[in-house]
Coordinates of C-alpha atoms in Angstrom, one line a residue:
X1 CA -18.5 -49.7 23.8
X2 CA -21.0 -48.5 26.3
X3 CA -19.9 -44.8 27.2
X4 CA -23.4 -44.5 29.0
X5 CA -21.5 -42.4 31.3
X6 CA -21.5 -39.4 28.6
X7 CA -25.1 -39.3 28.4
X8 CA -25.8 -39.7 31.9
X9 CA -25.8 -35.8 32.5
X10 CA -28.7 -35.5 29.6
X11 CA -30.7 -38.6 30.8
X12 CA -31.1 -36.8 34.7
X13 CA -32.6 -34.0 32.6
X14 CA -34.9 -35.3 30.8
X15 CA -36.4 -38.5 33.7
X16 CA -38.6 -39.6 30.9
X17 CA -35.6 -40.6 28.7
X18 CA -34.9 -44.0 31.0
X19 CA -38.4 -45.1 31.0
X20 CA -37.0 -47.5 28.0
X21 CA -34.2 -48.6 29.7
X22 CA -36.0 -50.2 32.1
X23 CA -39.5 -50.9 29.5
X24 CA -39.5 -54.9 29.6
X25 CA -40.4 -54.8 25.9
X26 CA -38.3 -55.0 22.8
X27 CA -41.2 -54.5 20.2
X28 CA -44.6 -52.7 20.1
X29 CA -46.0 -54.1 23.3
X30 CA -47.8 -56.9 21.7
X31 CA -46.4 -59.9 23.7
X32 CA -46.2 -62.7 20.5
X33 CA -44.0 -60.3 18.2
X34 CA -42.0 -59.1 21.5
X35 CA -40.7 -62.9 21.9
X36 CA -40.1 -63.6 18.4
X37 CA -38.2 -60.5 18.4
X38 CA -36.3 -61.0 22.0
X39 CA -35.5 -64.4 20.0
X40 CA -34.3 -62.9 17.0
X41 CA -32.2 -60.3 19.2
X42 CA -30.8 -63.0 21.3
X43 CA -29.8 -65.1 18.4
X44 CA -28.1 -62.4 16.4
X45 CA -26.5 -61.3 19.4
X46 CA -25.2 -64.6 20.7
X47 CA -23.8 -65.2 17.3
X48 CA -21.9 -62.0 17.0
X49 CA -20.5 -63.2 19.8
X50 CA -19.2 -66.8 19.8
X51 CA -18.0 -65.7 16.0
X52 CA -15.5 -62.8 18.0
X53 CA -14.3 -65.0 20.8
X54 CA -13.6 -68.1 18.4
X55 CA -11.9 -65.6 15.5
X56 CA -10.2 -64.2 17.8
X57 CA -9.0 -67.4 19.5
X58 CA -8.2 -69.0 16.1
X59 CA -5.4 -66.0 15.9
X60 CA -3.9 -66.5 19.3
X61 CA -3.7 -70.5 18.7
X62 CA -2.1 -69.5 15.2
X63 CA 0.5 -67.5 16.0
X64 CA 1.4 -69.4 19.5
X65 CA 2.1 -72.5 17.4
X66 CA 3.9 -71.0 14.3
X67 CA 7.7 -69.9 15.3
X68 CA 7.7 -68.5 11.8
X69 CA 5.0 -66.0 13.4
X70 CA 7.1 -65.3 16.2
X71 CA 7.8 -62.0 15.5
X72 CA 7.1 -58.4 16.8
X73 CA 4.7 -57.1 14.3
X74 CA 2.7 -60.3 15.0
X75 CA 2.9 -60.1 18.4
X76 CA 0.7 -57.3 18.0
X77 CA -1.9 -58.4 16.3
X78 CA -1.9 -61.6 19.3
X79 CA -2.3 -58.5 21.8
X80 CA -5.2 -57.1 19.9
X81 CA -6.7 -60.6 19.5
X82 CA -6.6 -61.0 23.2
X83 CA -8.1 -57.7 23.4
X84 CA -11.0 -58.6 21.6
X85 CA -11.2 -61.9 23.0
X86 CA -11.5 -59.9 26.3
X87 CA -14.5 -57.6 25.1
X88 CA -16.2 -60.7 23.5
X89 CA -16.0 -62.6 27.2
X90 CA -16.4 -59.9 29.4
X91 CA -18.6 -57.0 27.6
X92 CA -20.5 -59.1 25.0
X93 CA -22.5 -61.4 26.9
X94 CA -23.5 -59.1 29.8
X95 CA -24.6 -56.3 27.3
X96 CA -26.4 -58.8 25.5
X97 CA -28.2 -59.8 28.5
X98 CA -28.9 -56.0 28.9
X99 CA -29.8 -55.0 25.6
X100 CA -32.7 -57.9 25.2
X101 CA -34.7 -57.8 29.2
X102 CA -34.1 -53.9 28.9
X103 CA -33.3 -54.1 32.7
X104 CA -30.0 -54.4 35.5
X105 CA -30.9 -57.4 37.4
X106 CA -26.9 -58.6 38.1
X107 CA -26.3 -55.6 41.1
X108 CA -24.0 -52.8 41.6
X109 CA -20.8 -55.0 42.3
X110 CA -20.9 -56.4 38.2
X111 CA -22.5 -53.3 37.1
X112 CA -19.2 -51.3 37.8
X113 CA -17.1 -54.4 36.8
X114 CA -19.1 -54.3 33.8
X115 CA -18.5 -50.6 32.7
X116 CA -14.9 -51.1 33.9
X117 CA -14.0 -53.6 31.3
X118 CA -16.2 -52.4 28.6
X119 CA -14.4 -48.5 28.4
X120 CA -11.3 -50.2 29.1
X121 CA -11.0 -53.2 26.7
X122 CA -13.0 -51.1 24.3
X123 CA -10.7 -48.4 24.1
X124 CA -7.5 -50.6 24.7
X125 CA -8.4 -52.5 21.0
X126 CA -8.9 -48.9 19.3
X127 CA -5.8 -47.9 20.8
X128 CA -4.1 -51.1 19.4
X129 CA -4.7 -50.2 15.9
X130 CA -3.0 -47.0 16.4
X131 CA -0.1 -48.9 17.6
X132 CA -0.2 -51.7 14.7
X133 CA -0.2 -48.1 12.3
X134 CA 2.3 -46.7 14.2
X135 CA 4.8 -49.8 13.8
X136 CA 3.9 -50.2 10.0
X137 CA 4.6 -46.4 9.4
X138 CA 8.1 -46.5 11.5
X139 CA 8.9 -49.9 9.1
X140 CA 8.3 -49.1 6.2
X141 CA 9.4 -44.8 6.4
X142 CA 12.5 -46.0 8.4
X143 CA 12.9 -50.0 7.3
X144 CA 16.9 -50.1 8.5
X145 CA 16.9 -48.4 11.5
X146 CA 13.6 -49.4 12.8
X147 CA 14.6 -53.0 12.6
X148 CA 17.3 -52.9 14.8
X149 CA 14.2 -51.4 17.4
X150 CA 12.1 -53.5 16.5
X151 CA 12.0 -55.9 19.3
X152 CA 9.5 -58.0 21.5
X153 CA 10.1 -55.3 24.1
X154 CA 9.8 -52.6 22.2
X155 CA 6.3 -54.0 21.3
X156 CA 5.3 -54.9 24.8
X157 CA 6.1 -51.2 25.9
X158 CA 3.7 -49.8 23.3
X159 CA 0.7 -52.6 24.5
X160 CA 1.5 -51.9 27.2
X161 CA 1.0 -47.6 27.1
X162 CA -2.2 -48.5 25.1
X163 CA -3.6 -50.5 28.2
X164 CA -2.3 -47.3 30.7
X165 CA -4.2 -45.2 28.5
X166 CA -7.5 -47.4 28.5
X167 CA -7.5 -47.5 31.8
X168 CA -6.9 -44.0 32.8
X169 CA -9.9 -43.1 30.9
X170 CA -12.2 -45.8 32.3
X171 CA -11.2 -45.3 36.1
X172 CA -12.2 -41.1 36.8
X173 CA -16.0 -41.9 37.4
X174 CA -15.8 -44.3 39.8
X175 CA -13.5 -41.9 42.4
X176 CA -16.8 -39.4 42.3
X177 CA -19.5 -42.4 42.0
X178 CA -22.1 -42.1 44.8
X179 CA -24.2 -45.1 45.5
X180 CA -26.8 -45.2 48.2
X181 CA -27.2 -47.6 50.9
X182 CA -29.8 -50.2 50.4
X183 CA -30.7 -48.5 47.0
X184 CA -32.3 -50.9 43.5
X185 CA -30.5 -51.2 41.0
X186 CA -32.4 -51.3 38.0
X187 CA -30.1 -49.6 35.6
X188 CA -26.0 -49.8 35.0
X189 CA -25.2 -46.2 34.2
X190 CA -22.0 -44.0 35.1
X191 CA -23.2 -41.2 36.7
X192 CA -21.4 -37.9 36.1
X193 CA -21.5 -34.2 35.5
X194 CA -18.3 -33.4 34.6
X195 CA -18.5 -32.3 31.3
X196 CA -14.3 -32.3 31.2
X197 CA -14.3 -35.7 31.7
X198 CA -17.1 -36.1 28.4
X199 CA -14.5 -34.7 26.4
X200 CA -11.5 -36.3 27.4
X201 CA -13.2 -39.6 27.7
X202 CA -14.4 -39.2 23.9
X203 CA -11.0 -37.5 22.3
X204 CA -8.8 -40.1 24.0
X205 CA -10.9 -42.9 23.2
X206 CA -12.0 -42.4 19.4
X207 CA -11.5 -38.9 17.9
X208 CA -7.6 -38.4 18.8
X209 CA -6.8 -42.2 17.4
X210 CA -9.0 -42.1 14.7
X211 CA -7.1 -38.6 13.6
X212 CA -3.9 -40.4 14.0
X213 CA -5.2 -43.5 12.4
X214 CA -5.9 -41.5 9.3
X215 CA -2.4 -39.6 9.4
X216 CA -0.4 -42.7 9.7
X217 CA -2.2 -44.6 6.9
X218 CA -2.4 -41.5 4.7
X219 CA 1.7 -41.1 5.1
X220 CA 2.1 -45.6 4.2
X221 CA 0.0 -45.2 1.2
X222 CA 2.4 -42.3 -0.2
X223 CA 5.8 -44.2 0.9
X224 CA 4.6 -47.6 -0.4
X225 CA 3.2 -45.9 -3.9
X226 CA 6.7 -44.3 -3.7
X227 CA 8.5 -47.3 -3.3
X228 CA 6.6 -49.4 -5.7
X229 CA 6.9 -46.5 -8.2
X230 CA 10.6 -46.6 -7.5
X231 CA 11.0 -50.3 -8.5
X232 CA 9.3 -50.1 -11.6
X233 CA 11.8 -47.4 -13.2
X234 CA 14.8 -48.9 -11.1
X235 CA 15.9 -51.5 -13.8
X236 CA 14.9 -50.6 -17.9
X237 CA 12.4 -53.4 -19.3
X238 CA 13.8 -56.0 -21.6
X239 CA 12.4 -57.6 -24.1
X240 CA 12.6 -61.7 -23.9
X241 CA 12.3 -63.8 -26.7
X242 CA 11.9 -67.6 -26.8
X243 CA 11.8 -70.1 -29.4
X244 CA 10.3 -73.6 -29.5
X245 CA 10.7 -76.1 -32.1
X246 CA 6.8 -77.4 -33.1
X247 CA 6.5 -80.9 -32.3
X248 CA 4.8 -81.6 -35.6
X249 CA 7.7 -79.6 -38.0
X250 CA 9.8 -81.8 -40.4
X251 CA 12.7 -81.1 -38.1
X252 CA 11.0 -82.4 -34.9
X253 CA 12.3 -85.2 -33.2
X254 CA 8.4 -86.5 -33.3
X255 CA 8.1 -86.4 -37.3
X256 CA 7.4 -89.6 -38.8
X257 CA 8.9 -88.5 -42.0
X258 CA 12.0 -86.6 -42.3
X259 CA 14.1 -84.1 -45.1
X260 CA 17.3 -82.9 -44.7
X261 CA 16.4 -79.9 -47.2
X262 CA 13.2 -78.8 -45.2
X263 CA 13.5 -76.5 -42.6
X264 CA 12.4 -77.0 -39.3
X265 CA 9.2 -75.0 -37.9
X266 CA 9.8 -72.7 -35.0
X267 CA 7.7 -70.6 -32.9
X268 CA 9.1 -67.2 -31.9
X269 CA 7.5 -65.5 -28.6
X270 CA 8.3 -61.9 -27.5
X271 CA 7.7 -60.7 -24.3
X272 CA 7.9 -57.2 -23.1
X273 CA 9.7 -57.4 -19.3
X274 CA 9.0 -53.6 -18.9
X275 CA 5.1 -54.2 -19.2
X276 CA 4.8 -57.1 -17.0
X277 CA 7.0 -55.1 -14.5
X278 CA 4.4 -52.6 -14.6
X279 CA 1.4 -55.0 -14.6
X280 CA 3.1 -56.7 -11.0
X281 CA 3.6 -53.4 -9.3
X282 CA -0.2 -51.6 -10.5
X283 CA -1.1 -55.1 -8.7
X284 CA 1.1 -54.3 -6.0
X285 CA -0.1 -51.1 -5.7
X286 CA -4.3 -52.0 -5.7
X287 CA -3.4 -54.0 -2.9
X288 CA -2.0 -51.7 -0.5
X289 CA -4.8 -49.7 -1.5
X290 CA -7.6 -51.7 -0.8
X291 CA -5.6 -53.3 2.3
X292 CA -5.9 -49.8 3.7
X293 CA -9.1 -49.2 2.3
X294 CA -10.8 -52.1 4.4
X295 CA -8.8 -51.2 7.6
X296 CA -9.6 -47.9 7.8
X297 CA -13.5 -48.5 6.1
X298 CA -14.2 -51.1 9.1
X299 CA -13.1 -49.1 11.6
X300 CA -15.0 -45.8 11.2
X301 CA -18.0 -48.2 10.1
X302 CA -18.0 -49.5 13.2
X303 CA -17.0 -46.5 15.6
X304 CA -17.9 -43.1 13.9
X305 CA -22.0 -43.7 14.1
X306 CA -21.5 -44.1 17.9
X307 CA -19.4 -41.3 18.3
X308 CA -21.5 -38.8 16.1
X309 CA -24.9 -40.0 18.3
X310 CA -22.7 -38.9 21.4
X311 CA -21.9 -35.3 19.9
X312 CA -25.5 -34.9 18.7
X313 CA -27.0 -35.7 22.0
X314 CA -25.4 -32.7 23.2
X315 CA -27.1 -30.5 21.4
X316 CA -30.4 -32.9 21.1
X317 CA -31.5 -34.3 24.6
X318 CA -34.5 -35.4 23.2
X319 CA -32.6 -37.1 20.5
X320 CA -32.0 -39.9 22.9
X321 CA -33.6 -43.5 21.5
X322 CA -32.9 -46.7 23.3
X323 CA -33.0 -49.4 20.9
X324 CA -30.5 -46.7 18.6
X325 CA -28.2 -46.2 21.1
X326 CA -27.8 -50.0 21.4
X327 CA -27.5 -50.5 17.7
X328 CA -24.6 -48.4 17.3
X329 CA -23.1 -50.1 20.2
X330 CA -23.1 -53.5 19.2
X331 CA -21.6 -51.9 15.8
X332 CA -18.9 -50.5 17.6
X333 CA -18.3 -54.7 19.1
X334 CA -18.6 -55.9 15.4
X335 CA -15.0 -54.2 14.8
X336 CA -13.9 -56.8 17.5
X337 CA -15.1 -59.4 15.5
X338 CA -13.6 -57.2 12.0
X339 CA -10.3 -57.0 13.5
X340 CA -9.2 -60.5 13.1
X341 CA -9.9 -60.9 9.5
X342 CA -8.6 -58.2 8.3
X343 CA -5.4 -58.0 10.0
X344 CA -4.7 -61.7 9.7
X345 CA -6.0 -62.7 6.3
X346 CA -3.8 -60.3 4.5
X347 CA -1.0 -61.8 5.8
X348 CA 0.1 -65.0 3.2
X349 CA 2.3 -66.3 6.2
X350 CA -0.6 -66.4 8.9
X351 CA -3.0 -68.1 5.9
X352 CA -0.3 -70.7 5.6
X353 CA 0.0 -71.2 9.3
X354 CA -3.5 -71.2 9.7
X355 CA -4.2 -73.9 6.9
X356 CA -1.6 -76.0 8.3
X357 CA -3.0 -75.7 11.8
X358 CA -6.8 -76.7 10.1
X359 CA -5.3 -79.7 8.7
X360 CA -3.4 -80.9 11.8
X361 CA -6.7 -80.9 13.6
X362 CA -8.6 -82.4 11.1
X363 CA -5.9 -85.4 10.9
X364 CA -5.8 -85.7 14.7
X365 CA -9.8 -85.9 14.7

């Protein structure tokens, strides 16, 4: 997510800050290791992302073609999917491009497209896993209610206030952008000096979610402990006990050799109900913990490093490092590529539909 606009106000400080930005060299200046290394770049970059537009893609397909996954909860994930699928067509390549010449060669017309859709698609798929949280806490804290509102339109609303928000954050600089006449464009910055628009930019877009993110989460982990917890002491164990007749007793059908005063062999099995009970729902329970684990770990993998570079170059102009700066924001696209695993693979319906969908091309081909 490149919020270059929040550091635009340091950079004019300190001139000699954007002498990388617009260095032609990705290594130490010696020109065999700088193309094995704009190589290496480009590869690992192109990878990253084909692998978010196809993962992304595979979940769209999925759930278009499964009317068993035609439901509101899954409707959201599609809308993050496309979201993602967005920042890995729009944002992803041109950044790319940026991040391995080190200059703007494209003009000013796609360098504001360019920031445009990377604040807005950037922020609109953090946004949506505040609203995936925000449906999952309203199910499972009020299941009987909620599911009454818990329609397709009910979901489009909240896609559709996360896209309002994402793009009331991206638009304020360009109403004060001034570009002049005739002038190179060698760089594809924001410029700004509005400090209030640094913070709101920053809350809306990461801290304010990600405080929300962890509030929701936190309150599902302690209603779906409750619940399991609630299960397992609903109904008192039992204990089970089965008996089979061994096929090789004098009383077994098989026996060559038969008595009528010999008693037949039988195998007695016990089994406590109450233990396995509690053995299903510790499972249960590990689950939703590590389910929540890995959504949460990803995201503030993939986000916080960024966001903690932007507060410390407040205080630390000098701070500043090119090649850093670009490494925490391709980690901040990786969650793009994240966000379909996680939120799909977890999901024994979606695996089934996506099997199934894997087979059906693999018999047509």
């Amino acid at each position: 997510m490149s919020f270059t606009l929040i550091y635009e106000q340091q950079l004019k400080t300190f001139p000699s800050q954007r002498e990388p930005m617009t260095e032609n060299t990705l290594g130490d200046g010696d020109p065999v290791w700088d193309q094995w290394l704009r190589v290496a770049v480009s590869s690992v970059l192109a990878l990253i992302t084909v692998s978010t537009a196809l993962s992304n893609a595979f979940v769209i397909v999925t759930i278009s073609r499964s009317r068993k996954l035609h439901t509101p909860a899954n409707f959201l994930i599609a809308s993050l999917a496309v979201t993602d699928l967005l920042v890995s067509v729009l944002v992803m390549p041109v950044s790319a491009l940026y991040t391995v010449t080190r200059a703007w060669t494209l003009g000013q017309v796609l360098c504001d497209l360019w920031l445009g859709s990377d604040i807005t698609c950037c922020t609109a798929s953090i946004l949506h896993l505040c609203v995936i949280a925000l449906d999952r806490y309203w199910n499972i804290t009020d299941a009987v209610e909620y599911s009454r509102k818990r329609t397709a339109g009910r979901a489009l609303a909240m896609v559709s206030t996360a896209w309002i928000i994402s793009i009331s954050i991206s638009l304020p600089p360009f109403f004060w952008r001034q570009v002049k006449a005739g002038e190179e464009v060698t760089t594809c910055n924001v410029n700004t000096d509005h400090i209030f628009y640094t913070i709101y930019s920053t809350f809306g877009a990461f801290y304010i979610p990600t405080l929300l993110l962890l509030v929701l989460y936190g309150r599902i982990y302690v209603e779906a402990r409750r619940r399991i917890l609630k299960q397992s002491r609903k109904k008192p164990g039992k204990r089970l006990t089965s008996a089979r007749l061994l096929s090789d007793s004098p009383g077994s059908v098989a026996s060559t050799s038969s008595s009528c005063s010999s008693s037949p062999q039988v195998k007695v099995t016990v089994s406590d109900a109450l233990l396995e009970k509690k053995r299903i729902c510790a499972a249960r329970e590990r689950k939703a913990t590590r389910t929540l684990g890995i959504i949460l770990g990803a995201y503030i993998v993939c986000w916080l490093p960024f966001f903690i570079y932007t507060l410390l170059l407040t205080w630390c102009s000098s701070c500043y490092h090119t090649h850093l700066f670009d490494l925490f924001t391709w980690l901040g696209y990786l969650n793009s590529l994240i966000n379909p695993v996680i939120y799909t693979m977890a999901n024994d319906d979606f695996k089934q539909a996506f099997h199934k969908l894997v087979r059906l091309r693999c018999c047509r081909a």
